XYZ file of C-alpha atoms in Angstrom:
536
model
C 21.010 46.012 -37.798
C 22.461 48.081 -35.006
C 24.189 50.637 -37.234
C 20.825 52.065 -38.239
C 20.468 53.429 -34.736
C 23.788 55.259 -34.519
C 26.650 54.776 -32.112
C 25.134 56.927 -29.421
C 22.058 54.720 -29.131
C 24.121 51.540 -29.370
C 26.016 52.638 -26.292
C 22.868 53.170 -24.256
C 21.842 50.700 -21.589
C 19.197 48.218 -22.716
C 17.698 45.052 -21.304
C 15.339 42.228 -22.191
C 11.712 42.606 -21.243
C 10.230 40.999 -18.167
C 8.584 37.571 -18.460
C 4.868 37.470 -17.662
C 2.394 34.639 -17.115
C 0.649 35.251 -20.440
C 4.029 34.852 -22.151
C 4.426 31.420 -20.584
C 0.912 30.453 -21.664
C 1.623 31.534 -25.238
C 4.916 29.630 -25.318
C 3.238 26.520 -23.915
C 0.500 26.756 -26.565
C 3.060 27.020 -29.357
C 5.079 24.180 -27.810
C 2.056 21.870 -27.746
C 1.238 22.768 -31.340
C 4.839 22.017 -32.289
C 4.768 18.644 -30.543
C 1.516 17.731 -32.326
C 3.043 18.620 -35.698
C 6.148 16.547 -34.899
C 3.997 13.580 -33.857
C 2.057 13.748 -37.127
C 5.329 13.971 -39.048
C 6.741 10.938 -37.198
C 3.634 8.897 -38.016
C 4.147 9.703 -41.692
C 7.949 9.365 -41.697
C 8.222 5.872 -40.220
C 5.810 4.114 -42.568
C 7.528 1.024 -44.072
C 6.200 1.820 -47.540
C 8.281 5.009 -47.590
C 11.648 3.292 -47.153
C 13.950 3.342 -50.159
C 17.624 2.554 -49.694
C 17.819 1.160 -46.170
C 21.230 2.595 -45.262
C 20.440 6.052 -46.564
C 17.069 5.941 -44.845
C 18.684 5.113 -41.501
C 21.300 7.856 -41.838
C 18.716 10.387 -43.017
C 16.407 9.467 -40.143
C 19.218 9.884 -37.617
C 20.062 13.358 -38.917
C 16.450 14.483 -39.346
C 15.448 13.392 -35.858
C 18.662 14.681 -34.339
C 17.747 18.107 -35.755
C 14.142 17.833 -34.591
C 15.313 16.694 -31.156
C 17.511 19.773 -30.814
C 14.566 21.920 -31.890
C 12.366 20.426 -29.166
C 15.075 21.012 -26.555
C 15.277 24.656 -27.628
C 11.496 24.949 -27.222
C 11.658 23.345 -23.767
C 14.407 25.789 -22.843
C 12.163 28.690 -23.848
C 9.459 27.383 -21.506
C 11.924 27.956 -18.659
C 12.725 31.583 -19.538
C 13.399 33.736 -16.494
C 14.818 37.176 -15.890
C 16.464 37.858 -12.518
C 15.173 40.879 -10.598
C 17.605 43.754 -10.290
C 19.688 43.592 -7.112
C 21.577 46.700 -6.056
C 25.210 45.892 -5.203
C 26.549 46.332 -1.718
C 29.239 48.911 -1.178
C 32.781 48.049 -0.197
C 33.305 44.970 -2.389
C 36.780 44.448 -3.830
C 36.515 44.126 -7.596
C 39.048 43.573 -10.374
C 38.850 43.775 -14.143
C 41.153 41.434 -16.067
C 41.749 42.202 -19.725
C 44.517 40.576 -21.738
C 46.780 41.747 -24.544
C 48.598 39.529 -27.035
C 51.229 40.192 -29.718
C 49.730 41.755 -32.823
C 46.677 43.262 -31.166
C 46.225 46.980 -31.929
C 47.263 49.372 -29.171
C 44.604 51.906 -30.220
C 41.877 49.423 -29.257
C 43.287 49.198 -25.725
C 43.225 52.968 -25.414
C 39.428 52.839 -25.792
C 38.892 49.761 -23.624
C 41.014 50.958 -20.706
C 39.557 54.455 -20.893
C 36.063 52.947 -20.642
C 37.114 50.701 -17.740
C 38.260 53.783 -15.850
C 34.788 55.297 -16.198
C 33.018 52.367 -14.546
C 31.458 53.939 -11.500
C 31.729 51.151 -8.943
C 35.183 51.255 -7.287
C 37.460 48.677 -8.885
C 40.981 47.973 -10.074
C 41.739 47.290 -13.724
C 44.605 44.979 -14.648
C 46.149 44.662 -18.093
C 47.607 41.160 -18.438
C 50.243 41.783 -21.082
C 52.552 39.484 -23.021
C 53.317 41.734 -25.992
C 56.814 42.795 -24.834
C 55.828 46.238 -26.130
C 56.510 49.065 -23.619
C 53.704 51.122 -25.142
C 51.136 48.798 -23.542
C 52.544 49.525 -20.093
C 52.362 53.239 -20.833
C 48.784 52.841 -22.046
C 47.773 51.026 -18.863
C 49.355 53.637 -16.629
C 47.791 56.450 -18.642
C 44.322 55.061 -17.896
C 44.888 54.167 -14.266
C 45.246 50.416 -14.829
C 47.844 48.139 -13.285
C 50.164 46.549 -15.830
C 51.122 42.924 -15.244
C 53.731 41.528 -17.614
C 52.929 37.843 -18.148
C 55.164 36.674 -20.970
C 55.485 33.017 -21.900
C 52.640 31.826 -19.685
C 51.204 28.574 -21.124
C 47.463 28.386 -21.674
C 46.966 31.586 -23.709
C 44.254 33.868 -22.256
C 43.248 31.439 -19.500
C 46.875 30.948 -18.470
C 47.329 34.676 -18.008
C 44.110 34.908 -15.986
C 45.273 32.130 -13.672
C 48.674 33.765 -13.250
C 46.966 37.072 -12.400
C 44.771 35.337 -9.827
C 47.898 34.430 -7.884
C 49.085 38.059 -7.995
C 45.845 39.735 -6.922
C 43.416 39.533 -4.020
C 40.091 41.035 -5.174
C 37.014 39.009 -4.262
C 35.298 39.451 -7.652
C 36.878 39.427 -11.116
C 35.382 40.632 -14.376
C 36.966 38.937 -17.384
C 36.675 41.507 -20.159
C 37.839 40.924 -23.714
C 40.097 43.771 -24.888
C 37.778 44.645 -27.773
C 34.833 45.371 -25.469
C 33.811 48.841 -24.316
C 32.135 48.549 -20.892
C 29.482 51.057 -19.831
C 29.879 53.127 -16.628
C 27.044 51.196 -14.931
C 28.490 47.741 -15.630
C 28.890 46.539 -12.046
C 25.512 47.983 -11.032
C 23.980 45.020 -12.914
C 26.252 42.210 -11.779
C 27.652 42.580 -8.276
C 24.310 42.616 -6.475
C 23.630 38.978 -7.324
C 26.677 37.874 -5.336
C 24.772 38.616 -2.143
C 23.666 35.019 -2.639
C 26.756 33.191 -1.360
C 26.076 30.278 -3.733
C 26.434 32.369 -6.907
C 29.723 31.593 -8.638
C 29.469 33.845 -11.681
C 27.221 36.416 -13.317
C 27.097 36.590 -17.103
C 25.582 39.452 -19.105
C 24.860 39.828 -22.805
C 27.456 40.290 -25.490
C 26.597 42.974 -28.005
C 28.558 44.573 -30.829
C 29.214 47.899 -32.474
C 30.935 46.923 -35.751
C 28.235 44.806 -37.430
C 27.767 47.527 -40.035
C 31.187 46.745 -41.534
C 30.248 43.771 -43.756
C 27.747 41.026 -44.447
C 30.002 38.688 -42.474
C 29.965 40.994 -39.462
C 26.176 41.345 -39.743
C 25.701 37.584 -40.020
C 28.083 36.887 -37.149
C 26.188 39.314 -34.912
C 22.794 37.906 -35.965
C 23.863 34.422 -34.913
C 24.287 35.624 -31.318
C 21.121 37.649 -30.775
C 18.841 34.796 -29.732
C 21.519 33.107 -27.640
C 22.175 36.231 -25.559
C 18.458 36.801 -25.154
C 15.886 34.012 -24.735
C 18.321 31.071 -24.929
C 20.518 32.168 -22.023
C 17.416 33.311 -20.124
C 16.043 29.790 -20.508
C 19.343 28.288 -19.372
C 19.198 30.548 -16.337
C 15.685 29.253 -15.656
C 16.959 25.671 -15.480
C 20.022 26.594 -13.410
C 22.487 26.224 -16.240
C 23.346 29.684 -17.590
C 26.823 29.354 -19.091
C 29.851 31.600 -18.813
C 31.103 33.191 -22.029
C 34.620 34.411 -22.709
C 33.743 38.068 -22.111
C 31.564 40.118 -19.786
C 31.526 37.439 -17.088
C 32.077 38.389 -13.445
C 33.416 35.559 -11.272
C 33.589 35.037 -7.555
C 37.235 34.295 -6.778
C 36.273 31.384 -4.512
C 34.299 29.806 -7.358
C 37.243 30.062 -9.752
C 39.592 28.626 -7.153
C 37.226 25.734 -6.394
C 37.234 24.880 -10.109
C 41.028 24.869 -10.290
C 41.211 28.314 -11.858
C 40.096 29.402 -15.290
C 39.822 26.445 -17.654
C 42.521 26.110 -20.316
C 41.547 25.072 -23.823
C 40.109 26.300 -27.101
C 36.704 26.654 -25.413
C 38.103 27.924 -22.128
C 34.892 29.719 -21.178
C 32.757 26.574 -21.522
C 35.339 24.525 -19.606
C 35.311 27.076 -16.782
C 31.528 27.173 -16.737
C 31.048 23.419 -16.509
C 33.697 23.076 -13.779
C 32.137 25.800 -11.641
C 28.700 24.214 -11.984
C 30.185 20.802 -11.157
C 31.667 22.342 -8.002
C 28.120 23.177 -6.877
C 27.972 26.911 -7.645
C 24.968 28.714 -9.104
C 25.076 30.993 -12.134
C 23.106 34.107 -13.015
C 22.331 35.400 -16.476
C 21.254 39.026 -16.618
C 20.068 39.955 -20.174
C 21.387 43.511 -20.192
C 23.623 45.332 -22.677
C 26.274 47.055 -20.581
C 29.187 46.731 -22.990
C 29.778 46.377 -26.703
C 32.565 44.650 -28.586
C 33.641 43.374 -31.980
C 32.682 40.490 -34.241
C 34.928 39.206 -37.062
C 34.520 41.428 -40.105
C 35.730 39.120 -42.881
C 34.805 35.552 -43.805
C 38.268 34.116 -43.222
C 38.576 35.550 -39.717
C 35.107 34.312 -38.835
C 35.937 30.792 -40.069
C 39.150 30.705 -38.020
C 37.160 31.678 -34.950
C 34.531 29.023 -35.646
C 37.156 26.320 -36.253
C 38.736 27.104 -32.891
C 35.364 27.014 -31.169
C 34.214 23.847 -32.945
C 37.377 21.963 -31.986
C 37.165 23.294 -28.439
C 33.476 22.543 -27.933
C 33.933 18.965 -29.153
C 36.792 18.632 -26.677
C 34.410 19.647 -23.897
C 31.826 17.134 -25.153
C 34.245 14.229 -25.462
C 36.433 14.893 -22.398
C 35.102 17.431 -19.893
C 31.404 16.526 -19.875
C 31.902 12.761 -19.303
C 34.397 13.482 -16.518
C 32.054 15.798 -14.615
C 28.731 14.290 -15.688
C 27.754 12.941 -12.262
C 28.404 16.263 -10.542
C 25.942 18.194 -12.694
C 22.173 18.457 -12.363
C 19.980 16.758 -14.937
C 19.174 20.042 -16.658
C 22.838 21.069 -16.690
C 23.815 17.757 -18.285
C 21.211 18.234 -20.971
C 22.142 21.852 -21.680
C 25.889 21.174 -21.879
C 25.286 18.170 -24.140
C 23.089 20.294 -26.402
C 25.695 23.066 -26.562
C 28.467 20.523 -27.037
C 26.847 18.921 -30.065
C 25.994 22.184 -31.843
C 28.864 21.837 -34.306
C 27.622 18.448 -35.511
C 25.715 20.733 -37.839
C 28.718 20.401 -40.159
C 28.246 16.634 -40.486
C 24.484 16.835 -40.976
C 24.765 19.642 -43.537
C 27.360 17.654 -45.487
C 24.967 14.707 -45.729
C 21.979 16.837 -46.750
C 24.141 18.580 -49.350
C 25.407 15.310 -50.853
C 22.044 13.493 -50.798
C 20.728 14.837 -54.145
C 24.050 14.080 -55.852
C 23.893 10.469 -54.627
C 20.557 10.217 -56.397
C 21.822 11.878 -59.577
C 24.981 9.756 -59.768
C 23.762 6.370 -58.519
C 19.979 6.557 -58.694
C 19.579 5.770 -54.985
C 17.097 7.526 -52.722
C 16.437 7.063 -49.002
C 12.645 7.303 -49.399
C 9.885 6.600 -51.892
C 7.760 9.697 -51.317
C 6.818 12.708 -53.343
C 8.453 16.006 -52.539
C 5.057 17.681 -52.203
C 4.033 15.043 -49.645
C 7.192 15.757 -47.651
C 6.431 19.480 -47.671
C 2.834 18.962 -46.559
C 3.790 16.752 -43.625
C 6.889 18.638 -42.549
C 5.816 22.176 -43.356
C 3.787 22.655 -40.172
C 6.914 22.048 -38.063
C 8.726 24.795 -39.943
C 5.814 27.212 -39.576
C 5.566 26.684 -35.820
C 9.339 26.836 -35.392
C 9.416 30.209 -37.135
C 6.473 31.427 -35.041
C 8.275 30.487 -31.815
C 11.527 32.025 -33.058
C 9.778 35.321 -33.794
C 7.794 35.302 -30.550
C 10.805 34.845 -28.268
C 12.496 37.827 -29.892
C 10.605 40.020 -27.429
C 13.359 38.945 -25.010
C 16.263 40.125 -27.099
C 18.725 42.156 -25.069
C 18.510 45.073 -27.512
C 15.197 44.553 -29.267
C 15.248 47.522 -31.708
C 18.418 46.375 -33.465
C 18.222 42.610 -32.965
C 14.769 41.553 -34.145
C 14.298 39.975 -37.578
C 14.578 36.775 -39.620
C 18.388 36.913 -39.444
C 18.901 35.613 -42.981
C 22.538 36.692 -43.044
C 23.179 34.685 -39.911
C 21.559 31.590 -41.463
C 23.539 31.948 -44.680
C 26.786 32.387 -42.787
C 26.035 29.326 -40.668
C 25.457 27.247 -43.792
C 28.613 28.609 -45.440
C 30.626 27.417 -42.441
C 29.562 23.772 -42.619
C 33.006 22.705 -43.977
C 34.611 24.455 -40.993
C 32.294 22.735 -38.522
C 32.957 19.386 -40.201
C 36.707 19.960 -40.054
C 36.403 20.750 -36.348
C 34.562 17.448 -35.864
C 37.254 15.494 -37.726
C 40.019 17.169 -35.717
C 38.222 16.195 -32.519
C 37.800 12.575 -33.652
C 41.542 12.191 -34.329
C 42.385 14.352 -31.278
C 44.453 16.793 -33.330
C 45.585 20.016 -31.693
C 45.210 23.445 -33.216
C 46.743 26.634 -31.805
C 44.780 29.137 -29.741
C 44.551 32.223 -31.942
C 42.773 35.340 -30.628
C 39.836 36.443 -32.776
C 40.928 39.015 -35.347
C 40.214 42.607 -34.323
C 40.632 43.981 -37.852
C 39.382 42.714 -41.202
C 41.797 40.813 -43.434
C 41.427 42.810 -46.641
C 42.538 42.037 -50.188
C 42.254 38.269 -50.615
C 39.577 35.586 -50.585
C 39.905 33.121 -47.727
C 40.837 29.483 -48.518
C 37.805 28.540 -46.397
C 35.679 29.535 -49.405
C 37.095 26.762 -51.611
C 34.660 24.023 -50.514
C 31.773 26.353 -51.375
C 33.265 26.980 -54.813
C 33.698 23.244 -55.452
C 30.138 22.607 -54.292
C 28.802 25.274 -56.659
C 30.768 23.894 -59.618
C 29.542 20.371 -58.853
C 25.950 21.614 -58.838
C 26.310 23.407 -62.173
C 27.971 20.376 -63.775
C 25.321 18.014 -62.433
C 22.372 20.144 -63.490
C 23.862 20.638 -66.952
C 24.280 16.878 -67.307
C 20.700 16.238 -66.174
C 19.323 18.697 -68.735
C 21.374 17.158 -71.557
C 20.443 13.581 -70.644
C 16.754 14.351 -70.304
C 16.661 16.343 -73.510
C 18.528 13.944 -75.778
C 18.624 10.455 -74.260
C 15.335 9.697 -72.450
C 11.994 8.704 -73.896
C 8.784 10.519 -73.074
C 7.748 7.664 -70.811
C 11.041 7.830 -68.877
C 10.776 11.594 -68.612
C 7.266 11.418 -67.199
C 8.096 8.644 -64.722
C 11.126 10.443 -63.296
C 10.014 14.044 -63.579
C 8.890 14.717 -60.004
C 11.750 13.051 -58.150
C 14.448 14.476 -60.450
C 13.271 18.045 -60.266
C 12.480 17.758 -56.561
C 16.083 16.705 -55.939
C 17.286 19.447 -58.269
C 15.230 21.991 -56.362
C 16.556 20.714 -53.038
C 20.158 20.928 -54.230
C 19.555 24.380 -55.710
C 18.819 25.718 -52.207
C 22.277 24.701 -51.029
C 23.712 26.101 -54.268
C 22.132 29.486 -53.569
C 23.419 29.427 -49.999
C 26.904 28.563 -51.289
C 26.817 31.469 -53.729
C 25.855 33.788 -50.896
C 28.726 32.375 -48.848
C 31.103 33.064 -51.729
C 29.776 36.615 -51.854
C 30.545 36.953 -48.139
C 34.072 35.662 -48.765
C 34.661 37.913 -51.778
C 33.575 40.973 -49.830
C 37.013 41.196 -48.224
C 38.520 42.195 -51.593
C 36.537 45.433 -51.689
C 36.364 46.356 -48.001
C 38.012 49.564 -46.901
C 40.459 49.524 -44.019
C 38.802 50.923 -40.905
C 39.173 50.626 -37.157
C 35.668 50.374 -35.740
C 36.785 51.654 -32.341
C 37.882 54.970 -33.850
C 34.222 56.023 -33.875
C 33.701 55.286 -30.190
C 33.894 58.387 -28.030
C 34.746 57.087 -24.558
C 34.833 60.654 -23.210
C 31.040 60.791 -23.505
C 30.134 57.284 -22.344
C 28.892 58.705 -19.071
C 26.220 60.608 -21.012
C 25.115 57.870 -23.379
C 23.530 55.365 -20.994
C 20.231 56.067 -19.324
C 21.376 55.624 -15.750
C 19.626 52.352 -14.949
């Protein structure tokens, strides 16, 4: 957790470690061990004698092997981990910073962001793309040396404003900076140099946060990003497919123009990224922390963000990827497909959650195997997966605060399965949802409606377990009890794991009732940013 290190240390420059040959050898060894364990598991899984209900077995096999397939792709991605060497930027480049403001966003946050932008040492021009109709935002921009562009009523939300600003400006390079991010003075020292390669279309750096101390939700939300902004993006860079994210990405104007401008949609960053790659441009991922921003602090705000992303990512998968498929490299196709199917986790989690209840209610099971046998044959995959996950953490962008098992992140991911599933359903029926900026403050005082599925799931578990205990105690013979003991309690144990995760999710959701109102940016002292990074 970053808050243990204090704000001053959070706002120091940090970077992932270099990748050495012995690291590659270790990753390859773990990968081979993982593949052997998966092969052994497959030999056991597909034995005809194990098949129970055919339909459930087929569905379970699809979901199990879909999950294992994604795991293998992640391991392959780690084998490709690379870190670009530092390239000092040339002088005399024309550089712009675009940050956007929308109605309802707090002015005080912009005071900190624009003040930090002014302290960036490489010569640049900051633009505030404003549609608030609030004159105080113009005053704020002028106070911090930024140019105020009023862009009211522009369709396309954030991306629409960026495209409108492109037509009003001339700078060769544009940093898209979310308004909740505080850039460090050395930001452009770690991005602009890579554009000396004329084929580079954009340079992405890590996203890091300074408000994860605020709640379990904020901690879990931050934990979910640590690996992605470290070894995952480094692996994507190694295969030529590092993706652009909605913040901290510096674009070459020509690359944006060749892609038709910034992509418009709920996943506008992913749309932009895939279009630039399809246009033949290269991307760079530099795993450095040179800014810090905000994550959602309450469960409801996090779920709204995830619903927007889930719907948007499925849109990319169903529409954008097929359209541009032939223009991408093989690795890029694979990486975008893997990213685009991430939110299918909602569908798979729903099935795994319902599976024990199908057995309890209808007596059907997909397989005729003992639970202990399943653990023996599948346990080695889990052990190796954890070993790889822990090993690649040496390439976190801020190792001291980001290493760990990330249990809060896992719990929060599970608690969001109804949101992911809803995003999938909305994509299937092609239903639109509005683009809503991620909340910058916690919604305090009420429990989010997104917690209701978790509550229903918990009540269903308690009712089912109570019924099982009553039936087994009063209505079954000793012979029936003995014959069904292992499978019943194995299923009960399996369902209890999801019950525990649901309770934790409910705790996350209930936390908003006791949170204190606080603006995380109030603690950030932009006047001393110049002293808090180590000069690299």
